[in-house]
PDB file of C-alpha atoms in Angstrom:
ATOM      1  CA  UNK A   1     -80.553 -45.535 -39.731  1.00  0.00           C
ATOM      2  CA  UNK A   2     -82.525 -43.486 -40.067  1.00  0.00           C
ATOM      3  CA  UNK A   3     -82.908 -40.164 -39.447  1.00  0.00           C
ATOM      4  CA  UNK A   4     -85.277 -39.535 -42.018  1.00  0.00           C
ATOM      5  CA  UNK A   5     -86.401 -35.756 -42.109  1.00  0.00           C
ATOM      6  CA  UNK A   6     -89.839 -34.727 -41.199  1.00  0.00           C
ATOM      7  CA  UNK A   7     -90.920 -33.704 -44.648  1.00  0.00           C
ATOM      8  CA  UNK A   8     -93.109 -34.901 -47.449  1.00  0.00           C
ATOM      9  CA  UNK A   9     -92.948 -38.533 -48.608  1.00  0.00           C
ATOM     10  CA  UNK A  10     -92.210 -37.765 -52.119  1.00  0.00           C
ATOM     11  CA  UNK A  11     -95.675 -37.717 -53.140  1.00  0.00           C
ATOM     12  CA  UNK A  12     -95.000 -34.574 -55.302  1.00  0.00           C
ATOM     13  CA  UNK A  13     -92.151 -36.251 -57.005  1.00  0.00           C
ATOM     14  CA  UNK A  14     -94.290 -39.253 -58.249  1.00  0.00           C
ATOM     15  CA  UNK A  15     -97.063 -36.710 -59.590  1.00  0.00           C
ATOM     16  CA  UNK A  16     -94.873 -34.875 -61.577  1.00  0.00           C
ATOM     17  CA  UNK A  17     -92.500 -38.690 -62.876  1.00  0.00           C
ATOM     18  CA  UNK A  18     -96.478 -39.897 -63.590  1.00  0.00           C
ATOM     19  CA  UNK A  19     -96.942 -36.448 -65.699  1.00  0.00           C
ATOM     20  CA  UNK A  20     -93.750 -36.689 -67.564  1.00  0.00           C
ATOM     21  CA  UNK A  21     -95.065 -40.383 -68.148  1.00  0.00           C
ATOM     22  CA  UNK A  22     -98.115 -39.072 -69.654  1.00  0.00           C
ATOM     23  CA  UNK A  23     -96.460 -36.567 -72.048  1.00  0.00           C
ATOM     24  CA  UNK A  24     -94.611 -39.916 -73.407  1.00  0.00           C
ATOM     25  CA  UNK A  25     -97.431 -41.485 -74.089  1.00  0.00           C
ATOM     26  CA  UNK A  26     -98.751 -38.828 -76.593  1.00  0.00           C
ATOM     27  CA  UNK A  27     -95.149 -37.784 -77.668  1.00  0.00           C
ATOM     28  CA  UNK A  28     -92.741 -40.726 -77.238  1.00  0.00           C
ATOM     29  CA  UNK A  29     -89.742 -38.953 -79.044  1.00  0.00           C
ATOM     30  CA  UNK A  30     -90.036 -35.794 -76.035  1.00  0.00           C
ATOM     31  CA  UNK A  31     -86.452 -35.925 -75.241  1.00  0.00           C
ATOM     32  CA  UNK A  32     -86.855 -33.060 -72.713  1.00  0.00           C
ATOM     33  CA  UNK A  33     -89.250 -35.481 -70.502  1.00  0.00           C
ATOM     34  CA  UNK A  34     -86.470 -38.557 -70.962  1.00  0.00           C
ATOM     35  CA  UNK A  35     -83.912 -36.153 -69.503  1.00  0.00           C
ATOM     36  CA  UNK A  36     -86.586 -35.008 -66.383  1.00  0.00           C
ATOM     37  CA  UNK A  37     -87.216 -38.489 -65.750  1.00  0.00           C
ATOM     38  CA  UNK A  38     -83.520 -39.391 -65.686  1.00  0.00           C
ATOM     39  CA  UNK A  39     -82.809 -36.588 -63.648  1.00  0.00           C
ATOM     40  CA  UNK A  40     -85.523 -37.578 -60.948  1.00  0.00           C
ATOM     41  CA  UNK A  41     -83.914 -41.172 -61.268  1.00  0.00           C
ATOM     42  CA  UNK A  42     -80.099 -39.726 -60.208  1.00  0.00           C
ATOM     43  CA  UNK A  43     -81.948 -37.540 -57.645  1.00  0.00           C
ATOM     44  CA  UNK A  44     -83.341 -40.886 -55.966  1.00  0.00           C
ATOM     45  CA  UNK A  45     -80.094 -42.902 -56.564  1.00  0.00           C
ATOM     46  CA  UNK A  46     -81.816 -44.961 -58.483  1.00  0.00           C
ATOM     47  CA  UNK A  47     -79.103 -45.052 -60.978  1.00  0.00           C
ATOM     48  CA  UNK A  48     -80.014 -48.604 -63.034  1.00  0.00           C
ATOM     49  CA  UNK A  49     -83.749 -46.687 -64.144  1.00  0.00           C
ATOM     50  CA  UNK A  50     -80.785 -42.991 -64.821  1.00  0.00           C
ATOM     51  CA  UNK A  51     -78.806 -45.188 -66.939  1.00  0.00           C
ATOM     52  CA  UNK A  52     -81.846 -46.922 -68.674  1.00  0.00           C
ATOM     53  CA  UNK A  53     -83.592 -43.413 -69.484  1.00  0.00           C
ATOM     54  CA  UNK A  54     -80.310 -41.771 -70.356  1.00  0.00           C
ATOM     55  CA  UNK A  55     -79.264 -44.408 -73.155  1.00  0.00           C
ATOM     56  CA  UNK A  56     -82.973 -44.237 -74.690  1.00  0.00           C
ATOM     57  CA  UNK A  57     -83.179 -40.418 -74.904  1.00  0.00           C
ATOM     58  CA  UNK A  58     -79.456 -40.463 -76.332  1.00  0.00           C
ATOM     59  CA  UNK A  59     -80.718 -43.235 -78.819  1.00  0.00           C
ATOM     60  CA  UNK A  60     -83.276 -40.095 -80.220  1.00  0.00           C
ATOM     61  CA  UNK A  61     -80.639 -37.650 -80.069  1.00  0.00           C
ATOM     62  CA  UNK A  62     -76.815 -38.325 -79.007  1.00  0.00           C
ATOM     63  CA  UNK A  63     -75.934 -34.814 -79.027  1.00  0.00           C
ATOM     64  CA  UNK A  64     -78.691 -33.962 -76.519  1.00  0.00           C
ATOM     65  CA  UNK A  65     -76.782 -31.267 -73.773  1.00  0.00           C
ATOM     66  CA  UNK A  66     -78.418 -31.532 -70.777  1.00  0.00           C
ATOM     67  CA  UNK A  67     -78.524 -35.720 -71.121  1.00  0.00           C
ATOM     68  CA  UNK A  68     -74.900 -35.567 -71.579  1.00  0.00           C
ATOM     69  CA  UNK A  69     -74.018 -33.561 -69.017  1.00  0.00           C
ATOM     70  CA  UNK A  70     -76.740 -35.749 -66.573  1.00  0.00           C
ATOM     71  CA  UNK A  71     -74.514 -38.879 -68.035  1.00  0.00           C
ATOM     72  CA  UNK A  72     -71.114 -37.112 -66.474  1.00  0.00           C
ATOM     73  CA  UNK A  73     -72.783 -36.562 -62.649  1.00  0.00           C
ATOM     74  CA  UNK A  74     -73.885 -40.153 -62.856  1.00  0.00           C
ATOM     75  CA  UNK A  75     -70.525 -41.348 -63.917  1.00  0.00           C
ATOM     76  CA  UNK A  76     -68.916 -39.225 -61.332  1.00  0.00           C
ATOM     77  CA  UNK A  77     -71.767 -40.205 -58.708  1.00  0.00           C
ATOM     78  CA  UNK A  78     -70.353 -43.785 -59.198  1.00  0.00           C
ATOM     79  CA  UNK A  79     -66.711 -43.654 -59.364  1.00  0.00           C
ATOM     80  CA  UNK A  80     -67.467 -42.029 -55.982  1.00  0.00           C
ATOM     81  CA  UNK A  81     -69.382 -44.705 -54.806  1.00  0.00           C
ATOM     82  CA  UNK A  82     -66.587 -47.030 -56.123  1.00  0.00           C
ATOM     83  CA  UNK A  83     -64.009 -44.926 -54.691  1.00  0.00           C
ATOM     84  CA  UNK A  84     -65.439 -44.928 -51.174  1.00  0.00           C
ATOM     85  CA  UNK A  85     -65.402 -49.033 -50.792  1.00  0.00           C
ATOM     86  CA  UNK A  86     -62.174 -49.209 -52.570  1.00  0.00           C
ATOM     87  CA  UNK A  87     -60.086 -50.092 -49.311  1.00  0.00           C
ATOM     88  CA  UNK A  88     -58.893 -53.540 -49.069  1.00  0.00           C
ATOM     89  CA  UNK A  89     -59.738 -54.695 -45.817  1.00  0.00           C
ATOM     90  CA  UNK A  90     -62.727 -53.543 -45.896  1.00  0.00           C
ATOM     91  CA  UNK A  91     -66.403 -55.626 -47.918  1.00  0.00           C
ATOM     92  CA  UNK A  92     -68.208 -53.739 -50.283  1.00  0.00           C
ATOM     93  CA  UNK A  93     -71.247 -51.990 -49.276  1.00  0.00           C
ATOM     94  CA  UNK A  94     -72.302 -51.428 -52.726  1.00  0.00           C
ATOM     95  CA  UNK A  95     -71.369 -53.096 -56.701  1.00  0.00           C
ATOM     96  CA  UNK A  96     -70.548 -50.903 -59.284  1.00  0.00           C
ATOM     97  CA  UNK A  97     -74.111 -50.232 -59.856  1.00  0.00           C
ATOM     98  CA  UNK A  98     -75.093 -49.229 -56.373  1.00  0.00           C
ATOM     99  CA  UNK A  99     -76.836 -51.921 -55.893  1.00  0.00           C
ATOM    100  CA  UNK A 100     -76.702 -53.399 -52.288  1.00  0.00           C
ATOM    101  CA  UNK A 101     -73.115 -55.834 -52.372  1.00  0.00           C
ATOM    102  CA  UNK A 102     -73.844 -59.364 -51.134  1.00  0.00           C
ATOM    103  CA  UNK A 103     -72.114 -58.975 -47.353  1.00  0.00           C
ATOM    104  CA  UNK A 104     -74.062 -56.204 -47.300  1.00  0.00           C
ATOM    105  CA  UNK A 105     -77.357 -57.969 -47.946  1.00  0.00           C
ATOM    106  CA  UNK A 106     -76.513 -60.942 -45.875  1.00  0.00           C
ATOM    107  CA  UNK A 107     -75.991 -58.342 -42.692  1.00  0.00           C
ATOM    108  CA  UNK A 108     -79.025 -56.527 -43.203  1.00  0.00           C
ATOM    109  CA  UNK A 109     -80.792 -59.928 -43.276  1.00  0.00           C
ATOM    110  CA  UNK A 110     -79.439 -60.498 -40.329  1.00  0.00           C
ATOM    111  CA  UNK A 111     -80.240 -57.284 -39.056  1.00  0.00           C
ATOM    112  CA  UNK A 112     -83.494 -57.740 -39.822  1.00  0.00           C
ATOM    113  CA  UNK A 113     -84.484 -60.930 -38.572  1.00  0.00           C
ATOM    114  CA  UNK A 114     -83.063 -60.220 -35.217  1.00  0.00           C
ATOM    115  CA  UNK A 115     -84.983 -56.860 -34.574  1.00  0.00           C
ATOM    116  CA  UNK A 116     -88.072 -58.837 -36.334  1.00  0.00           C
ATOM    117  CA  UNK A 117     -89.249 -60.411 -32.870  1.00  0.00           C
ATOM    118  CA  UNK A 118     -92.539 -61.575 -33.748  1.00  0.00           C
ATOM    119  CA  UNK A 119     -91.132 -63.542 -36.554  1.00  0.00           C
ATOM    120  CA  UNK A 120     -93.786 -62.325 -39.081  1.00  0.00           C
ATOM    121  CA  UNK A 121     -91.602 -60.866 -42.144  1.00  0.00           C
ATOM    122  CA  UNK A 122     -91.908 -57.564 -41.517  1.00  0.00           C
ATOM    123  CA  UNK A 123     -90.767 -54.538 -38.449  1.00  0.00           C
ATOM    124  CA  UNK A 124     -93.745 -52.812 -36.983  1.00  0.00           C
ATOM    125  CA  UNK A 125     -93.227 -49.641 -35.933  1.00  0.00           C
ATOM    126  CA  UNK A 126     -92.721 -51.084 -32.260  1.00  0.00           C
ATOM    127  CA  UNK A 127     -89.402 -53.017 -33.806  1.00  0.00           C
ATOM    128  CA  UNK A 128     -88.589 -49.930 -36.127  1.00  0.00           C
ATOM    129  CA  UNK A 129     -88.322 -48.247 -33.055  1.00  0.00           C
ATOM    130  CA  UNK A 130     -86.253 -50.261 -30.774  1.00  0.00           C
ATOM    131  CA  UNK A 131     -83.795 -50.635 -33.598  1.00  0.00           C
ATOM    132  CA  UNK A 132     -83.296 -46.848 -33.916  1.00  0.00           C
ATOM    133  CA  UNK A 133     -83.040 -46.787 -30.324  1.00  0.00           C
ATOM    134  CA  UNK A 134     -80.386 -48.989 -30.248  1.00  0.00           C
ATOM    135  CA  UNK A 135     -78.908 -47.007 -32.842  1.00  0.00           C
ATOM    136  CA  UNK A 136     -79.573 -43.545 -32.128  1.00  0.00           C
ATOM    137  CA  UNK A 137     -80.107 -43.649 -28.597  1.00  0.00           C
ATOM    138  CA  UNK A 138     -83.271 -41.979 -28.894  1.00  0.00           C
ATOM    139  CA  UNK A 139     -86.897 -42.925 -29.708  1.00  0.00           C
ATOM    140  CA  UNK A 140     -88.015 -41.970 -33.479  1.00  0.00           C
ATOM    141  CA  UNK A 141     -90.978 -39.734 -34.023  1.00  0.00           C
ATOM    142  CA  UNK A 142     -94.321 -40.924 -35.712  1.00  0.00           C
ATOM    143  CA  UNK A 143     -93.948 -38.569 -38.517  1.00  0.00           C
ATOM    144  CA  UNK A 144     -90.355 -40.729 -38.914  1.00  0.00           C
ATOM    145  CA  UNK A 145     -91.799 -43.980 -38.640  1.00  0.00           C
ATOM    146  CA  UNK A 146     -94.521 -43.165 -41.086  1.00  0.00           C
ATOM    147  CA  UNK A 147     -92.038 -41.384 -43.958  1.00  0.00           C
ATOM    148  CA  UNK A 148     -90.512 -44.600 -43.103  1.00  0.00           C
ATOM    149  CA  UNK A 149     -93.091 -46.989 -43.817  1.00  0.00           C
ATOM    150  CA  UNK A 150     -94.689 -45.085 -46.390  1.00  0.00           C
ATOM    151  CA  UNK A 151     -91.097 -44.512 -48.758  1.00  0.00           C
ATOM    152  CA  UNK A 152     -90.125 -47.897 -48.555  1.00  0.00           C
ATOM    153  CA  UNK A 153     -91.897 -51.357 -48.958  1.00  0.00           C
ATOM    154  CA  UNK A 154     -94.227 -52.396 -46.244  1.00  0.00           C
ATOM    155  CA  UNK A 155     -96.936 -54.671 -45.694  1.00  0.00           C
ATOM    156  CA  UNK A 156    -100.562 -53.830 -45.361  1.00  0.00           C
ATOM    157  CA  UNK A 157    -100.053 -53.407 -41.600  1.00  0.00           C
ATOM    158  CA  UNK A 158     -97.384 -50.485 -42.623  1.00  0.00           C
ATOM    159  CA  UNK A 159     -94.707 -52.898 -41.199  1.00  0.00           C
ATOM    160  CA  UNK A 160     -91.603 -52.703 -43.034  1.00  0.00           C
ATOM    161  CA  UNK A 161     -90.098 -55.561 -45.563  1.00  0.00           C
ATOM    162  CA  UNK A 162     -86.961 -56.881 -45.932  1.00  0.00           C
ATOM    163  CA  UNK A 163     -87.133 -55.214 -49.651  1.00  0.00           C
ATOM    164  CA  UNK A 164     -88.162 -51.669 -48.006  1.00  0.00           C
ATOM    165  CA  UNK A 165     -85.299 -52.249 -45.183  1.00  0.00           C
ATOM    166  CA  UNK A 166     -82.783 -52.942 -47.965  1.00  0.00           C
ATOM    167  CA  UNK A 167     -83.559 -50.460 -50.328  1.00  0.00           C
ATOM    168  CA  UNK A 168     -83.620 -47.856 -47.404  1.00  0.00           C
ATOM    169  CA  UNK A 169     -79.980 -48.681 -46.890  1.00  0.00           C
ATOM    170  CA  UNK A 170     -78.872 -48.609 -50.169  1.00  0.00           C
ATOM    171  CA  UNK A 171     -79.989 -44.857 -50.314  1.00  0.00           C
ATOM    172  CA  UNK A 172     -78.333 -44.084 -47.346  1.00  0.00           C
ATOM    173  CA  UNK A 173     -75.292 -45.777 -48.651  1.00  0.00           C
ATOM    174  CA  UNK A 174     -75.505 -43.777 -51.698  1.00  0.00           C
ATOM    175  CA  UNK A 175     -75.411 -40.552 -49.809  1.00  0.00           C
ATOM    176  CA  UNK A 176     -73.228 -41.357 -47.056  1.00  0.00           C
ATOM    177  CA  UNK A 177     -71.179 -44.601 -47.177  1.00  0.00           C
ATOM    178  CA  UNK A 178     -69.864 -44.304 -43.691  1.00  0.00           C
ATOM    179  CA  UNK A 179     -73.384 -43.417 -41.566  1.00  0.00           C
ATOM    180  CA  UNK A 180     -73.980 -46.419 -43.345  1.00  0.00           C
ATOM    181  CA  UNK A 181     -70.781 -48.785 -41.432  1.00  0.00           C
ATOM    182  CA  UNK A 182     -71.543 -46.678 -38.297  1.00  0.00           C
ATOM    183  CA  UNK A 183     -74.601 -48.435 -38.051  1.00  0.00           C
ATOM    184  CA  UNK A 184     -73.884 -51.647 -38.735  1.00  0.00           C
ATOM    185  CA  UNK A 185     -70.521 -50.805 -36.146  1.00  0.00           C
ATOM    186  CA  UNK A 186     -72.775 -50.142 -33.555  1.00  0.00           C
ATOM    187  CA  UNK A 187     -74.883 -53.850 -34.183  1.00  0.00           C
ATOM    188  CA  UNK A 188     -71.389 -55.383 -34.100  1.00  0.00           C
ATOM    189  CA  UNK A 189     -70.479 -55.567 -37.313  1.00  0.00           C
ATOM    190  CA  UNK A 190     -66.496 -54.851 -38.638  1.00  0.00           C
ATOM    191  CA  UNK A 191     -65.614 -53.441 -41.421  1.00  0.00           C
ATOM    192  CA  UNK A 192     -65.202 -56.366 -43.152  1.00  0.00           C
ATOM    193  CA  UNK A 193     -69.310 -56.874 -42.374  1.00  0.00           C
ATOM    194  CA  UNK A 194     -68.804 -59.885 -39.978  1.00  0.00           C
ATOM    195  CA  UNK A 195     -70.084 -60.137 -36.356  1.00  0.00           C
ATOM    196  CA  UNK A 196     -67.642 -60.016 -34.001  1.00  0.00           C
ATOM    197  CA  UNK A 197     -67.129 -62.941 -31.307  1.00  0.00           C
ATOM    198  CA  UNK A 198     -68.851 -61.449 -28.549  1.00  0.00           C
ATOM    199  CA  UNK A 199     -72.153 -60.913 -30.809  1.00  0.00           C
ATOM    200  CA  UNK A 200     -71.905 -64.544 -32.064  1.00  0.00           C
ATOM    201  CA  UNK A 201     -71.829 -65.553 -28.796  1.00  0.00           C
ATOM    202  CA  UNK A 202     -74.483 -63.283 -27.785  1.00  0.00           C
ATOM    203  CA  UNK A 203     -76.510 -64.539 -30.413  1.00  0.00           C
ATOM    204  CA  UNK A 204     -76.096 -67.991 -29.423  1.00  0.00           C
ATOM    205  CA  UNK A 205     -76.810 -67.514 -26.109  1.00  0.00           C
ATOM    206  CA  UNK A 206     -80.295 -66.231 -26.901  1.00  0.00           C
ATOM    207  CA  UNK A 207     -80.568 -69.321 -29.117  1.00  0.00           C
ATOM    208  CA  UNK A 208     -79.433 -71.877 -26.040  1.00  0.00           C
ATOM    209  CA  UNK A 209     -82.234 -69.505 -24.033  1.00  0.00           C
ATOM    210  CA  UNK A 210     -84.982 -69.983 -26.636  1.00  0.00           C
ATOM    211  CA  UNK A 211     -84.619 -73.715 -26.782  1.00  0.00           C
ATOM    212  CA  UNK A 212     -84.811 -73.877 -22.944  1.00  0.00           C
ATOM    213  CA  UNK A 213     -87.687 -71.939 -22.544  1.00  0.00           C
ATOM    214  CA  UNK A 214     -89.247 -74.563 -25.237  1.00  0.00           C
ATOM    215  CA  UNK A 215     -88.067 -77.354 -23.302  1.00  0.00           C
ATOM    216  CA  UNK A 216     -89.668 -75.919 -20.023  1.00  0.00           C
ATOM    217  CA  UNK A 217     -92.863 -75.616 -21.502  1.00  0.00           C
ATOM    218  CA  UNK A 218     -93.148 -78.852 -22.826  1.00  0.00           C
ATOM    219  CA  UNK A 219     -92.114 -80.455 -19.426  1.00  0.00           C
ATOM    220  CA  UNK A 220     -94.993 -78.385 -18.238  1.00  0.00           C
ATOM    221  CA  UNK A 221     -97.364 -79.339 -20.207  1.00  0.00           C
ATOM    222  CA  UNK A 222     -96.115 -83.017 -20.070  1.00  0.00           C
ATOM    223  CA  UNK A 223     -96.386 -82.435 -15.991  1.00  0.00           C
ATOM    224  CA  UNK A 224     -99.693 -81.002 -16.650  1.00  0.00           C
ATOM    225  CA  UNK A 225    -101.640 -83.917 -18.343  1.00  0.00           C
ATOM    226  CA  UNK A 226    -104.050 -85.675 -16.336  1.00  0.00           C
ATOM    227  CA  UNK A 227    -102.884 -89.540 -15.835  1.00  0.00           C
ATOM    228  CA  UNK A 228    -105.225 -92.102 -17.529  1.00  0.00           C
TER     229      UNK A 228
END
């Protein structure tokens, strides 16, 4: 995560889905515009909407070519998938539909909430950019953080959600399974998605520091209140 390229948002891809959309309206049996939607589906890995649009438009015409052929790359594009978490000791990134595996989800809660320092739900681009620092070594660009907020579910504030932070990984998985496990290697996660002792510890020692701090302040405060 993430090194997003410095290109359009995928603004242009939403006109054209929304056009395609449109033609349905007036001609709901189009099966060309079923198979351009389905095809802009596999192109964003979101295969569950592929599969969806690739049954209907083969429910209008089952010998359809180019829907057939689209139904091979996204059977392909999944044994792949499959194929690449298929060794035993390690977790699943992904199910069988692509779709985020529960270790998976449960570390990149985790993830989350420990780069989320202000506690508020979401990473501002200040905690966007100390994770990728952490990860890449090297500070993101605006244009990065903003593809970043803008692609994937943020707030108002163009902080990113858990949602946005989730689905981003599941695309990356997608593509590459093992920039993916890099990643989490390098926040101290195994293959097998657990924390290893030293990062447990870590994390409980910034726990143990926390509660201190709290119990410092209220002795403070307590030391600080005029007597009666």
């Amino acid at each position: 995560m993430p090194r997003l390229q410095d290109e359009a948002s995928g603004e242009e891809v939403g006109v054209v889905a929304s056009m395609l959309l449109d033609i349905l309206d007036v001609m709901p049996y189009h099966i060309p515009s079923f198979y351009s939607l389905a095809y802009i589906s596999f192109l964003l890995n979101a295969f569950d909407e592929c599969q969806h649009l690739i049954d209907t438009g083969l429910l209008l015409d089952a010998k359809f070519r180019p829907l057939l052929d689209l139904q091979s790359q996204l059977d392909e594009e999944l044994e792949r998938i499959d194929d690449a978490d298929d060794d035993e000791e390690d977790a699943p990134l992904l199910d069988e539909r692509a779709r985020p595996s529960e270790e998976l989800k449960i570390a990149l809660r985790e993830i989350f909430t420990r780069f989320d320092v202000d506690k508020d739900g979401a990473l501002s681009h200040a905690e966007l950019t100390q994770l990728i620092r952490t990860l890449n070594g090297s500070d993101p660009s605006p244009t990065t953080l903003r593809n970043l907020t803008r692609n994937f579910k943020s707030n108002k504030k163009n902080a990113l959600l858990l949602d946005g932070f989730v689905e981003f990984y599941r695309r990356q998985t997608v593509d590459d399974p093992e920039e993916t496990r890099a990643d989490l290697a390098k926040l101290g996660y195994n293959r097998a998605l657990q924390l290893s002792e030293d990062d447990d510890e870590d994390d409980e020692d910034d726990d143990e520091d926390d509660e201190d701090d709290d119990e410092e302040e209220e002795e403070s405060e307590a030391d600080a209140e005029p007597e009666e």
